[in-house]
PDB file of C-alpha atoms (C1' of nucleotides) in Angstrom:
ATOM      1  CA  MET A   1      -5.846  -2.562   7.175  1.00  0.00           C
ATOM      2  CA  MET A   2      -2.860  -4.802   8.300  1.00  0.00           C
ATOM      3  CA  ARG A   3      -3.025  -6.196   4.552  1.00  0.00           C
ATOM      4  CA  ASN A   4      -2.107  -2.726   3.628  1.00  0.00           C
ATOM      5  CA  ILE A   5       0.939  -2.636   5.806  1.00  0.00           C
ATOM      6  CA  PHE A   6       1.894  -6.192   5.453  1.00  0.00           C
ATOM      7  CA  LEU A   7       2.040  -5.868   1.057  1.00  0.00           C
ATOM      8  CA  GLY A   8       5.268  -3.933   1.482  1.00  0.00           C
ATOM      9  CA  PHE A   9       6.565  -7.064   3.674  1.00  0.00           C
ATOM     10  CA  ILE A  10       5.716  -9.240   0.865  1.00  0.00           C
ATOM     11  CA  ARG A  11       7.826  -7.078  -1.338  1.00  0.00           C
ATOM     12  CA  ILE A  12      10.774  -7.388   0.683  1.00  0.00           C
ATOM     13  CA  HIS A  13      10.688 -10.998   1.219  1.00  0.00           C
ATOM     14  CA  ILE A  14      10.248 -11.481  -2.616  1.00  0.00           C
ATOM     15  CA  LEU A  15      13.311  -9.492  -3.219  1.00  0.00           C
ATOM     16  CA  HIS A  16      15.063 -11.008  -0.709  1.00  0.00           C
ATOM     17  CA  HIS A  17      14.393 -14.527  -1.889  1.00  0.00           C
ATOM     18  CA  ALA A  18      15.198 -13.520  -5.369  1.00  0.00           C
ATOM     19  CA  ASN A  19      18.621 -12.529  -4.130  1.00  0.00           C
ATOM     20  CA  LYS A  20      19.295 -15.784  -2.165  1.00  0.00           C
ATOM     21  CA  GLY A  21      18.264 -17.711  -5.359  1.00  0.00           C
ATOM     22  CA  GLU A  22      15.508 -18.057  -7.988  1.00  0.00           C
ATOM     23  CA  ILE A  23      12.508 -18.009  -7.258  1.00  0.00           C
ATOM     24  CA  PHE A  24       8.738 -19.123  -8.705  1.00  0.00           C
ATOM     25  CA  GLY A  25       5.407 -18.030  -8.253  1.00  0.00           C
ATOM     26  CA  VAL A  26       4.031 -21.383  -6.078  1.00  0.00           C
ATOM     27  CA  TRP A  27       7.473 -21.634  -4.317  1.00  0.00           C
ATOM     28  CA  MET A  28       6.873 -17.769  -3.412  1.00  0.00           C
ATOM     29  CA  MET A  29       3.532 -18.264  -2.287  1.00  0.00           C
ATOM     30  CA  ASP A  30       4.496 -21.302   0.087  1.00  0.00           C
ATOM     31  CA  GLU A  31       7.349 -19.545   1.499  1.00  0.00           C
ATOM     32  CA  LEU A  32       5.255 -16.281   2.181  1.00  0.00           C
ATOM     33  CA  ARG A  33       2.096 -18.657   3.839  1.00  0.00           C
ATOM     34  CA  SER A  34       4.874 -20.142   6.142  1.00  0.00           C
ATOM     35  CA  HIS A  35       5.746 -16.548   7.183  1.00  0.00           C
ATOM     36  CA  GLY A  36       1.687 -16.074   8.154  1.00  0.00           C
ATOM     37  CA  TYR A  37       1.527 -13.894   5.071  1.00  0.00           C
ATOM     38  CA  SER A  38      -2.060 -14.994   3.100  1.00  0.00           C
ATOM     39  CA  ILE A  39      -1.813 -14.433  -0.618  1.00  0.00           C
ATOM     40  CA  SER A  40      -3.816 -15.335  -3.661  1.00  0.00           C
ATOM     41  CA  THR A  41      -2.361 -16.070  -6.910  1.00  0.00           C
ATOM     42  CA  GLY A  42      -4.472 -12.698  -8.416  1.00  0.00           C
ATOM     43  CA  THR A  43      -2.257 -10.982  -6.398  1.00  0.00           C
ATOM     44  CA  LEU A  44       1.119 -12.518  -6.576  1.00  0.00           C
ATOM     45  CA  TYR A  45       1.095 -12.912 -10.017  1.00  0.00           C
ATOM     46  CA  PRO A  46       0.666  -9.328 -10.936  1.00  0.00           C
ATOM     47  CA  ILE A  47       3.306  -8.205  -8.220  1.00  0.00           C
ATOM     48  CA  LEU A  48       5.908 -10.312 -10.129  1.00  0.00           C
ATOM     49  CA  HIS A  49       4.899  -8.980 -13.533  1.00  0.00           C
ATOM     50  CA  SER A  50       5.162  -5.423 -11.920  1.00  0.00           C
ATOM     51  CA  LEU A  51       8.625  -6.010 -10.257  1.00  0.00           C
ATOM     52  CA  GLU A  52       9.897  -7.481 -13.596  1.00  0.00           C
ATOM     53  CA  LYS A  53       8.246  -4.683 -15.924  1.00  0.00           C
ATOM     54  CA  ASP A  54      10.052  -2.175 -13.225  1.00  0.00           C
ATOM     55  CA  GLY A  55      13.594  -3.764 -13.791  1.00  0.00           C
ATOM     56  CA  TYR A  56      13.564  -5.084 -10.111  1.00  0.00           C
ATOM     57  CA  LEU A  57      13.555  -8.995 -11.188  1.00  0.00           C
ATOM     58  CA  THR A  58      14.461 -10.873 -14.234  1.00  0.00           C
ATOM     59  CA  LYS A  59      12.394 -13.618 -15.557  1.00  0.00           C
ATOM     60  CA  ARG A  60      13.176 -16.930 -17.276  1.00  0.00           C
ATOM     61  CA  ASP A  61      11.315 -20.119 -18.640  1.00  0.00           C
ATOM     62  CA  GLU A  62      12.375 -23.721 -17.422  1.00  0.00           C
ATOM     63  CA  VAL A  63      10.405 -26.704 -17.807  1.00  0.00           C
ATOM     64  CA  ALA A  64      10.871 -28.889 -14.615  1.00  0.00           C
ATOM     65  CA  ASP A  65       9.170 -32.153 -13.788  1.00  0.00           C
ATOM     66  CA  GLY A  66       6.851 -31.110 -16.702  1.00  0.00           C
ATOM     67  CA  LYS A  67       5.530 -27.942 -16.128  1.00  0.00           C
ATOM     68  CA  VAL A  68       6.465 -24.562 -17.114  1.00  0.00           C
ATOM     69  CA  ARG A  69       7.911 -22.296 -14.374  1.00  0.00           C
ATOM     70  CA  LYS A  70       9.278 -18.808 -15.020  1.00  0.00           C
ATOM     71  CA  TYR A  71      12.088 -18.154 -12.367  1.00  0.00           C
ATOM     72  CA  TYR A  72      12.625 -14.780 -11.122  1.00  0.00           C
ATOM     73  CA  ARG A  73      16.082 -13.714  -9.828  1.00  0.00           C
ATOM     74  CA  ILE A  74      17.178  -9.932  -8.952  1.00  0.00           C
ATOM     75  CA  THR A  75      18.722  -7.223 -10.739  1.00  0.00           C
ATOM     76  CA  GLU A  76      21.317  -4.744 -10.209  1.00  0.00           C
ATOM     77  CA  LYS A  77      18.106  -2.019  -9.741  1.00  0.00           C
ATOM     78  CA  GLY A  78      16.518  -5.261  -7.584  1.00  0.00           C
ATOM     79  CA  ILE A  79      19.773  -5.305  -4.730  1.00  0.00           C
ATOM     80  CA  THR A  80      19.800  -1.576  -4.884  1.00  0.00           C
ATOM     81  CA  ALA A  81      16.239  -1.416  -4.154  1.00  0.00           C
ATOM     82  CA  LEU A  82      16.531  -4.110  -1.178  1.00  0.00           C
ATOM     83  CA  GLU A  83      19.377  -2.028   0.214  1.00  0.00           C
ATOM     84  CA  GLU A  84      17.165   0.518   0.313  1.00  0.00           C
ATOM     85  CA  ALA A  85      14.468  -0.880   2.023  1.00  0.00           C
ATOM     86  CA  LYS A  86      16.846  -2.781   4.727  1.00  0.00           C
ATOM     87  CA  LYS A  87      18.256   0.784   5.671  1.00  0.00           C
ATOM     88  CA  LYS A  88      14.974   2.008   6.036  1.00  0.00           C
ATOM     89  CA  ILE A  89      13.821  -1.152   8.469  1.00  0.00           C
ATOM     90  CA  ARG A  90      17.122  -0.445  10.242  1.00  0.00           C
ATOM     91  CA  GLU A  91      15.804   3.184  10.800  1.00  0.00           C
ATOM     92  CA  LEU A  92      12.258   1.750  11.515  1.00  0.00           C
ATOM     93  CA  VAL A  93      13.376  -0.970  14.205  1.00  0.00           C
ATOM     94  CA  ASP A  94      15.755   2.177  15.796  1.00  0.00           C
ATOM     95  CA  GLU A  95      12.698   4.147  16.070  1.00  0.00           C
ATOM     96  CA  ILE A  96      10.182   1.926  17.472  1.00  0.00           C
ATOM     97  CA  MET A  97      11.378  -0.871  18.820  1.00  0.00           C
ATOM     98  CA  VAL A  98      12.433   0.810  22.121  1.00  0.00           C
TER      99      VAL A  98
ATOM    100  CA  MET B   1       7.658   0.790  -5.689  1.00  0.00           C
ATOM    101  CA  MET B   2       9.800   2.276  -2.898  1.00  0.00           C
ATOM    102  CA  ARG B   3       6.145   3.903  -2.324  1.00  0.00           C
ATOM    103  CA  ASN B   4       4.256   0.775  -2.273  1.00  0.00           C
ATOM    104  CA  ILE B   5       6.831  -0.498   0.291  1.00  0.00           C
ATOM    105  CA  PHE B   6       7.149   2.446   2.213  1.00  0.00           C
ATOM    106  CA  LEU B   7       3.417   2.908   2.806  1.00  0.00           C
ATOM    107  CA  GLY B   8       2.935   0.182   5.616  1.00  0.00           C
ATOM    108  CA  PHE B   9       5.834   1.572   7.379  1.00  0.00           C
ATOM    109  CA  ILE B  10       4.038   5.013   7.547  1.00  0.00           C
ATOM    110  CA  ARG B  11       0.899   3.826   8.812  1.00  0.00           C
ATOM    111  CA  ILE B  12       3.582   2.065  11.727  1.00  0.00           C
ATOM    112  CA  HIS B  13       4.860   5.308  12.202  1.00  0.00           C
ATOM    113  CA  ILE B  14       1.510   6.864  12.334  1.00  0.00           C
ATOM    114  CA  LEU B  15       0.227   4.132  14.743  1.00  0.00           C
ATOM    115  CA  HIS B  16       3.520   4.266  17.246  1.00  0.00           C
ATOM    116  CA  HIS B  17       3.277   8.212  17.542  1.00  0.00           C
ATOM    117  CA  ALA B  18      -0.296   7.906  18.299  1.00  0.00           C
ATOM    118  CA  ASN B  19       0.803   5.706  20.715  1.00  0.00           C
ATOM    119  CA  LYS B  20       3.306   8.049  22.834  1.00  0.00           C
ATOM    120  CA  GLY B  21       1.168  11.298  22.406  1.00  0.00           C
ATOM    121  CA  GLU B  22      -1.173  13.085  20.436  1.00  0.00           C
ATOM    122  CA  ILE B  23      -0.978  13.650  16.687  1.00  0.00           C
ATOM    123  CA  PHE B  24      -2.394  15.864  14.255  1.00  0.00           C
ATOM    124  CA  GLY B  25      -2.084  15.976  10.429  1.00  0.00           C
ATOM    125  CA  VAL B  26       0.978  18.445   9.258  1.00  0.00           C
ATOM    126  CA  TRP B  27       2.814  17.724  12.602  1.00  0.00           C
ATOM    127  CA  MET B  28       3.063  13.941  11.588  1.00  0.00           C
ATOM    128  CA  MET B  29       3.829  15.263   7.815  1.00  0.00           C
ATOM    129  CA  ASP B  30       6.736  16.846   9.096  1.00  0.00           C
ATOM    130  CA  GLU B  31       7.785  13.922  11.591  1.00  0.00           C
ATOM    131  CA  LEU B  32       7.481  11.559   8.397  1.00  0.00           C
ATOM    132  CA  ARG B  33       9.279  13.973   6.015  1.00  0.00           C
ATOM    133  CA  SER B  34      12.275  14.161   8.475  1.00  0.00           C
ATOM    134  CA  HIS B  35      12.639  10.238   7.929  1.00  0.00           C
ATOM    135  CA  GLY B  36      12.762  10.906   4.373  1.00  0.00           C
ATOM    136  CA  TYR B  37       9.140   9.703   3.554  1.00  0.00           C
ATOM    137  CA  SER B  38       7.095  12.310   1.452  1.00  0.00           C
ATOM    138  CA  ILE B  39       3.943  12.134   1.668  1.00  0.00           C
ATOM    139  CA  SER B  40       1.012  14.649   1.103  1.00  0.00           C
ATOM    140  CA  THR B  41      -1.693  16.022   2.213  1.00  0.00           C
ATOM    141  CA  GLY B  42      -3.860  14.069  -0.365  1.00  0.00           C
ATOM    142  CA  THR B  43      -2.428  10.892   1.176  1.00  0.00           C
ATOM    143  CA  LEU B  44      -2.024  11.786   4.745  1.00  0.00           C
ATOM    144  CA  TYR B  45      -5.717  12.840   5.503  1.00  0.00           C
ATOM    145  CA  PRO B  46      -7.500  10.032   3.883  1.00  0.00           C
ATOM    146  CA  ILE B  47      -5.271   7.712   5.657  1.00  0.00           C
ATOM    147  CA  LEU B  48      -6.147   9.115   9.345  1.00  0.00           C
ATOM    148  CA  HIS B  49      -9.724   9.007   8.335  1.00  0.00           C
ATOM    149  CA  SER B  50      -9.524   5.658   7.587  1.00  0.00           C
ATOM    150  CA  LEU B  51      -7.479   4.580  10.578  1.00  0.00           C
ATOM    151  CA  GLU B  52     -10.086   6.251  12.460  1.00  0.00           C
ATOM    152  CA  LYS B  53     -13.166   5.192  11.221  1.00  0.00           C
ATOM    153  CA  ASP B  54     -11.843   1.603  11.461  1.00  0.00           C
ATOM    154  CA  GLY B  55     -10.985   2.310  15.036  1.00  0.00           C
ATOM    155  CA  TYR B  56      -7.517   2.402  15.157  1.00  0.00           C
ATOM    156  CA  LEU B  57      -7.747   6.274  16.605  1.00  0.00           C
ATOM    157  CA  THR B  58      -9.889   8.636  18.191  1.00  0.00           C
ATOM    158  CA  LYS B  59     -10.195  11.907  17.205  1.00  0.00           C
ATOM    159  CA  ARG B  60     -10.675  14.579  19.199  1.00  0.00           C
ATOM    160  CA  ASP B  61     -10.941  18.814  17.910  1.00  0.00           C
ATOM    161  CA  GLU B  62      -9.035  21.514  19.795  1.00  0.00           C
ATOM    162  CA  VAL B  63      -8.038  25.204  19.002  1.00  0.00           C
ATOM    163  CA  ALA B  64      -4.241  25.930  19.065  1.00  0.00           C
ATOM    164  CA  ASP B  65      -2.669  29.139  18.353  1.00  0.00           C
ATOM    165  CA  GLY B  66      -5.552  29.848  16.213  1.00  0.00           C
ATOM    166  CA  LYS B  67      -5.964  26.610  14.554  1.00  0.00           C
ATOM    167  CA  VAL B  68      -8.502  23.952  14.534  1.00  0.00           C
ATOM    168  CA  ARG B  69      -6.422  20.717  15.326  1.00  0.00           C
ATOM    169  CA  LYS B  70      -7.850  17.344  14.746  1.00  0.00           C
ATOM    170  CA  TYR B  71      -5.543  15.440  17.575  1.00  0.00           C
ATOM    171  CA  TYR B  72      -5.691  11.838  16.683  1.00  0.00           C
ATOM    172  CA  ARG B  73      -4.547   8.973  20.037  1.00  0.00           C
ATOM    173  CA  ILE B  74      -4.316   5.652  19.622  1.00  0.00           C
ATOM    174  CA  THR B  75      -6.864   3.480  20.868  1.00  0.00           C
ATOM    175  CA  GLU B  76      -6.834  -0.485  22.122  1.00  0.00           C
ATOM    176  CA  LYS B  77      -7.232  -1.732  18.811  1.00  0.00           C
ATOM    177  CA  GLY B  78      -4.470   0.367  17.566  1.00  0.00           C
ATOM    178  CA  ILE B  79      -2.354  -0.987  19.664  1.00  0.00           C
ATOM    179  CA  THR B  80      -3.047  -4.521  19.446  1.00  0.00           C
ATOM    180  CA  ALA B  81      -2.520  -3.625  15.876  1.00  0.00           C
ATOM    181  CA  LEU B  82       0.699  -1.795  16.256  1.00  0.00           C
ATOM    182  CA  GLU B  83       2.061  -4.730  18.508  1.00  0.00           C
ATOM    183  CA  GLU B  84       1.008  -7.489  15.760  1.00  0.00           C
ATOM    184  CA  ALA B  85       3.219  -5.094  12.912  1.00  0.00           C
ATOM    185  CA  LYS B  86       5.954  -5.323  15.519  1.00  0.00           C
ATOM    186  CA  LYS B  87       6.006  -8.888  15.560  1.00  0.00           C
ATOM    187  CA  LYS B  88       6.041  -9.019  11.965  1.00  0.00           C
ATOM    188  CA  ILE B  89       8.513  -6.767  11.630  1.00  0.00           C
ATOM    189  CA  ARG B  90      10.684  -8.558  14.406  1.00  0.00           C
ATOM    190  CA  GLU B  91      10.505 -11.767  12.109  1.00  0.00           C
ATOM    191  CA  LEU B  92      11.305  -9.841   9.077  1.00  0.00           C
ATOM    192  CA  VAL B  93      14.629  -8.503  10.616  1.00  0.00           C
ATOM    193  CA  ASP B  94      15.491 -12.324  12.161  1.00  0.00           C
ATOM    194  CA  GLU B  95      15.239 -13.603   8.300  1.00  0.00           C
ATOM    195  CA  ILE B  96      16.375 -10.901   6.215  1.00  0.00           C
ATOM    196  CA  MET B  97      18.982  -9.110   8.415  1.00  0.00           C
ATOM    197  CA  VAL B  98      21.838 -11.600   7.994  1.00  0.00           C
TER     198      VAL B  98
ATOM    199  C1'  DA C   1      -5.973 -38.395 -27.735  1.00  0.00           C
ATOM    200  C1'  DT C   2      -7.747 -37.589 -23.083  1.00  0.00           C
ATOM    201  C1'  DC C   3      -7.136 -36.626 -18.472  1.00  0.00           C
ATOM    202  C1'  DA C   4      -5.160 -34.724 -14.461  1.00  0.00           C
ATOM    203  C1'  DT C   5      -1.765 -31.736 -12.208  1.00  0.00           C
ATOM    204  C1'  DG C   6       1.230 -27.994 -11.467  1.00  0.00           C
ATOM    205  C1'  DG C   7       1.633 -23.655 -12.660  1.00  0.00           C
ATOM    206  C1'  DT C   8       0.754 -18.867 -14.592  1.00  0.00           C
ATOM    207  C1'  DA C   9      -2.502 -15.851 -16.494  1.00  0.00           C
ATOM    208  C1'  DT C  10      -6.453 -12.347 -16.227  1.00  0.00           C
ATOM    209  C1'  DC C  11     -10.997 -10.467 -15.800  1.00  0.00           C
ATOM    210  C1'  DG C  12     -13.872  -7.318 -13.215  1.00  0.00           C
ATOM    211  C1'  DT C  13     -14.869  -4.862  -9.450  1.00  0.00           C
ATOM    212  C1'  DC C  14     -13.793  -2.618  -5.530  1.00  0.00           C
ATOM    213  C1'  DC C  15     -10.524   0.819  -2.679  1.00  0.00           C
ATOM    214  C1'  DA C  16      -6.450   3.344  -2.257  1.00  0.00           C
ATOM    215  C1'  DA C  17      -2.971   6.979  -3.506  1.00  0.00           C
ATOM    216  C1'  DC C  18      -1.869  11.055  -5.333  1.00  0.00           C
ATOM    217  C1'  DG C  19      -1.124  16.246  -6.500  1.00  0.00           C
ATOM    218  C1'  DA C  20      -3.683  19.846  -7.036  1.00  0.00           C
ATOM    219  C1'  DT C  21      -7.429  22.567  -5.002  1.00  0.00           C
ATOM    220  C1'  DA C  22     -10.761  23.777  -2.343  1.00  0.00           C
ATOM    221  C1'  DT C  23     -12.933  24.534   2.357  1.00  0.00           C
ATOM    222  C1'  DT C  24     -12.721  25.784   7.171  1.00  0.00           C
ATOM    223  C1'  DG C  25     -12.144  28.211  11.903  1.00  0.00           C
ATOM    224  C1'  DT C  26      -9.413  31.784  14.061  1.00  0.00           C
ATOM    225  C1'  DG C  27      -7.013  35.988  15.115  1.00  0.00           C
ATOM    226  C1'  DC C  28      -5.001  40.232  13.720  1.00  0.00           C
ATOM    227  C1'  DG C  29      -5.078  44.641  11.632  1.00  0.00           C
ATOM    228  C1'  DT C  30      -7.354  48.581  10.807  1.00  0.00           C
TER     229       DT C  30
ATOM    230  C1'  DA D   1     -16.998  45.057  13.046  1.00  0.00           C
ATOM    231  C1'  DC D   2     -15.190  43.637   9.144  1.00  0.00           C
ATOM    232  C1'  DG D   3     -12.161  41.255   5.824  1.00  0.00           C
ATOM    233  C1'  DC D   4      -7.848  39.443   5.268  1.00  0.00           C
ATOM    234  C1'  DA D   5      -4.044  36.067   6.020  1.00  0.00           C
ATOM    235  C1'  DC D   6      -3.076  32.203   7.226  1.00  0.00           C
ATOM    236  C1'  DA D   7      -2.321  27.184   9.220  1.00  0.00           C
ATOM    237  C1'  DA D   8      -4.614  23.381   9.108  1.00  0.00           C
ATOM    238  C1'  DT D   9      -7.875  20.097   7.124  1.00  0.00           C
ATOM    239  C1'  DA D  10     -11.170  18.155   3.726  1.00  0.00           C
ATOM    240  C1'  DT D  11     -12.136  16.416  -1.106  1.00  0.00           C
ATOM    241  C1'  DC D  12     -11.973  15.562  -6.477  1.00  0.00           C
ATOM    242  C1'  DG D  13     -10.620  13.012 -10.789  1.00  0.00           C
ATOM    243  C1'  DT D  14      -7.673  10.146 -12.318  1.00  0.00           C
ATOM    244  C1'  DT D  15      -5.053   6.707 -12.402  1.00  0.00           C
ATOM    245  C1'  DG D  16      -2.961   2.523 -10.045  1.00  0.00           C
ATOM    246  C1'  DG D  17      -3.355  -2.018  -7.071  1.00  0.00           C
ATOM    247  C1'  DA D  18      -5.447  -5.583  -4.753  1.00  0.00           C
ATOM    248  C1'  DC D  19      -8.704  -9.405  -4.756  1.00  0.00           C
ATOM    249  C1'  DG D  20     -11.073 -13.516  -5.469  1.00  0.00           C
ATOM    250  C1'  DA D  21     -12.447 -16.420  -8.877  1.00  0.00           C
ATOM    251  C1'  DT D  22     -11.786 -18.279 -12.875  1.00  0.00           C
ATOM    252  C1'  DA D  23      -9.602 -19.668 -17.101  1.00  0.00           C
ATOM    253  C1'  DC D  24      -5.898 -20.868 -19.532  1.00  0.00           C
ATOM    254  C1'  DC D  25      -1.607 -23.388 -20.927  1.00  0.00           C
ATOM    255  C1'  DA D  26       2.386 -27.418 -21.434  1.00  0.00           C
ATOM    256  C1'  DT D  27       3.397 -31.665 -20.359  1.00  0.00           C
ATOM    257  C1'  DG D  28       3.526 -36.611 -18.542  1.00  0.00           C
ATOM    258  C1'  DA D  29       0.608 -40.748 -17.807  1.00  0.00           C
ATOM    259  C1'  DT D  30      -2.579 -43.962 -19.322  1.00  0.00           C
TER     260       DT D  30
END
DNA sequence: ATCATGGTATCGTCCAACGATATTGTGCGT
DNA sequence: ACGCACAATATCGTTGGACGATACCATGAT
C-alpha cells in the first residue's frame, strides 16, 4: 500500500536527479534508499528501461573504474513530465497540507 | 506514465477526503476529476475495496435519494498511513521544489 | 586464465489497472 | 402492484507492472 503510493514518488525522484545530472542504476538505488525508499534492482531497472523506451530519459554507456555503467539523463519530454508532476504536487500540497 | 505517477496521489486524495468526512465512489470520482485526475470505476472501486480490506477505510451502507451508497471513512490505520504519506511529501517537496 | 567485483539484465509469479459491461437497489409513473 | 429508469456499485478479461531471486557481463588484479 505505502509502496503503491511511493512508486510515483520514486519516478519523480528519478526524473529530478536525471535533470540535475547524469545518473546510473546503483547510484540511484542508494540515493533512494537514503530517502527511505527501499527498492530492488528487479524494480528499478525495468523502470529505467521503460522511462528510456518512452522517451523520458536517454542512455549512454561508459566504462568507469573498470565497470560498464549506463548513464541516464533527462530529455525534453522528461522535463515536461517533471514540470507537470511538480505542478500536481503543488496542487496536492495546497489541498491537503492545511 | 503520468498515470503511474498519479495513482499514488489519487490514493492520498482518497485518504485525505475520507479523513475530512465520509465519501462514496461517484462523489470521489467527480472530486478527482475536478483536480484533473481522470479515473474509471474499474479502477476506483477496486481501490476502495482494497483500502477497506486492508483496514484503511470502513464502510457503511446508506440509502440516500433512493440510491444505495457505500460511505467510507478513514480508520486509525488510515490516519497513520496518511500522516506517513504527508511526511514523505514534505521531504519530496523539500528536495525537488528548489 | 581465473577470479572477485560492481553493475546491469531478466525470469516467473503475482497483483493491479483499465475500459467495458453487468448487476443491484430504489422510487416513480401508470 | 408492476415494470422501468436511474444512480451507484461491482466484476470480467486482458494487459502490464512490481518484486525477489538469480543470472549475466565486462573489467582489472593477481
